[in-house]
Amino acid sequence: MREKGTIPEVVIYTAVVDGFCKAQKLEDAKRIFRKMQSNGIIPNAFSYTVLIQGLYRSNKLEDAVEFCAEMLEAGHSPNVATFVGLVDTICKEKDLEEAESVMGS
């Protein structure tokens, strides 16, 4: 697409991020997410949600928390399922201080 002079919209990037998350290729998912941003495409709440869920479902909690904080800084709020899933996963890892920190965000 880029070669033809068009830059994919946020929906296309989000679909690719989702595909990488489902394939457990989380480094690729993060790379595409960052590429989206560097191409001037602003991630929406759903874009963040897809990546955060992929990360916490693969126990990449540090990354999930980092992107959750970034999401909040960008003015988006995680939906209930994402927020509860993230906190639940953190609690299962016995990191109650981190869970409390996320809840306080």
Coordinates of C-alpha atoms in Angstrom, one line a residue:
M1 CA 0.0 0.0 0.0
R2 CA 2.7 2.4 0.9
E3 CA 4.4 2.0 -2.4
K4 CA 1.3 3.2 -4.2
G5 CA 1.3 6.4 -2.1
T6 CA -1.3 5.5 0.4
I7 CA -0.7 4.9 4.1
P8 CA -3.0 2.3 5.7
E9 CA -5.5 3.6 8.1
V10 CA -5.6 2.8 11.8
V11 CA -8.0 -0.1 11.1
I12 CA -5.6 -1.9 8.9
Y13 CA -2.7 -1.5 11.3
T14 CA -4.9 -2.7 14.2
A15 CA -5.9 -5.8 12.2
V16 CA -2.2 -6.6 11.6
V17 CA -1.4 -6.0 15.3
D18 CA -4.3 -8.3 16.2
G19 CA -3.0 -11.0 13.8
F20 CA 0.5 -10.9 15.3
C21 CA -1.0 -11.1 18.8
K22 CA -3.1 -14.1 17.9
A23 CA 0.0 -15.8 16.4
Q24 CA 1.9 -15.1 19.6
K25 CA 4.4 -12.8 17.7
L26 CA 4.3 -10.0 20.2
E27 CA 7.5 -8.3 19.2
D28 CA 6.1 -8.0 15.7
A29 CA 2.8 -6.7 17.1
K30 CA 4.7 -4.0 19.1
R31 CA 6.8 -3.2 16.1
I32 CA 3.8 -2.7 13.8
F33 CA 2.1 -0.6 16.5
R34 CA 5.1 1.7 16.7
K35 CA 5.4 1.8 12.9
M36 CA 1.7 3.0 12.8
Q37 CA 2.6 5.8 15.2
S38 CA 5.8 6.8 13.3
N39 CA 3.8 7.0 10.1
G40 CA 1.6 9.6 11.8
I41 CA -1.4 7.4 12.4
I42 CA -2.8 7.9 15.8
P43 CA -3.9 4.7 17.6
N44 CA -7.4 4.7 18.9
A45 CA -8.8 3.0 22.0
F46 CA -9.4 -0.3 20.1
S47 CA -5.8 -0.3 18.8
Y48 CA -4.5 -0.1 22.3
T49 CA -7.0 -2.7 23.5
V50 CA -6.0 -5.2 20.9
L51 CA -2.3 -4.9 21.8
I52 CA -2.8 -4.8 25.6
Q53 CA -5.0 -7.9 25.6
G54 CA -2.5 -9.7 23.4
L55 CA 0.3 -8.8 25.8
Y56 CA -1.4 -9.7 29.0
R57 CA -2.8 -13.0 27.6
S58 CA 0.8 -14.0 26.9
N59 CA 2.0 -12.9 30.3
K60 CA 3.9 -9.9 29.0
L61 CA 2.7 -7.9 31.9
E62 CA 5.3 -5.2 32.0
D63 CA 4.7 -4.4 28.3
A64 CA 0.9 -4.5 28.8
V65 CA 1.1 -2.1 31.8
E66 CA 3.4 0.2 29.8
F67 CA 0.9 0.4 26.9
C68 CA -2.0 0.8 29.3
A69 CA -0.2 3.9 30.7
E70 CA 0.4 5.2 27.2
M71 CA -3.2 4.6 26.4
L72 CA -4.3 6.7 29.3
E73 CA -1.8 9.4 28.5
A74 CA -3.2 9.5 25.0
G75 CA -6.7 10.2 26.5
H76 CA -8.2 6.8 25.9
S77 CA -9.7 4.6 28.6
P78 CA -9.4 0.8 28.5
N79 CA -12.8 -1.0 28.3
V80 CA -13.9 -3.0 31.3
A81 CA -12.8 -6.4 29.8
T82 CA -9.3 -5.1 29.1
F83 CA -8.9 -3.5 32.5
V84 CA -10.3 -6.5 34.5
G85 CA -8.2 -8.9 32.4
L86 CA -5.0 -6.9 33.0
V87 CA -5.6 -6.6 36.7
D88 CA -6.6 -10.3 37.0
T89 CA -3.5 -11.4 35.2
I90 CA -1.3 -9.3 37.4
C91 CA -3.0 -10.7 40.5
K92 CA -2.4 -14.2 39.3
E93 CA 1.3 -13.4 39.1
K94 CA 1.0 -12.4 42.7
D95 CA 2.1 -8.8 42.0
L96 CA -0.5 -7.2 44.1
E97 CA 1.4 -3.9 44.4
E98 CA 1.4 -3.6 40.6
A99 CA -2.3 -4.5 40.4
E100 CA -3.0 -1.7 43.0
S101 CA -0.9 0.7 41.0
V102 CA -2.8 -0.1 37.7
M103 CA -6.1 0.3 39.6
G104 CA -5.0 3.7 40.8
S105 CA -4.2 5.0 37.2

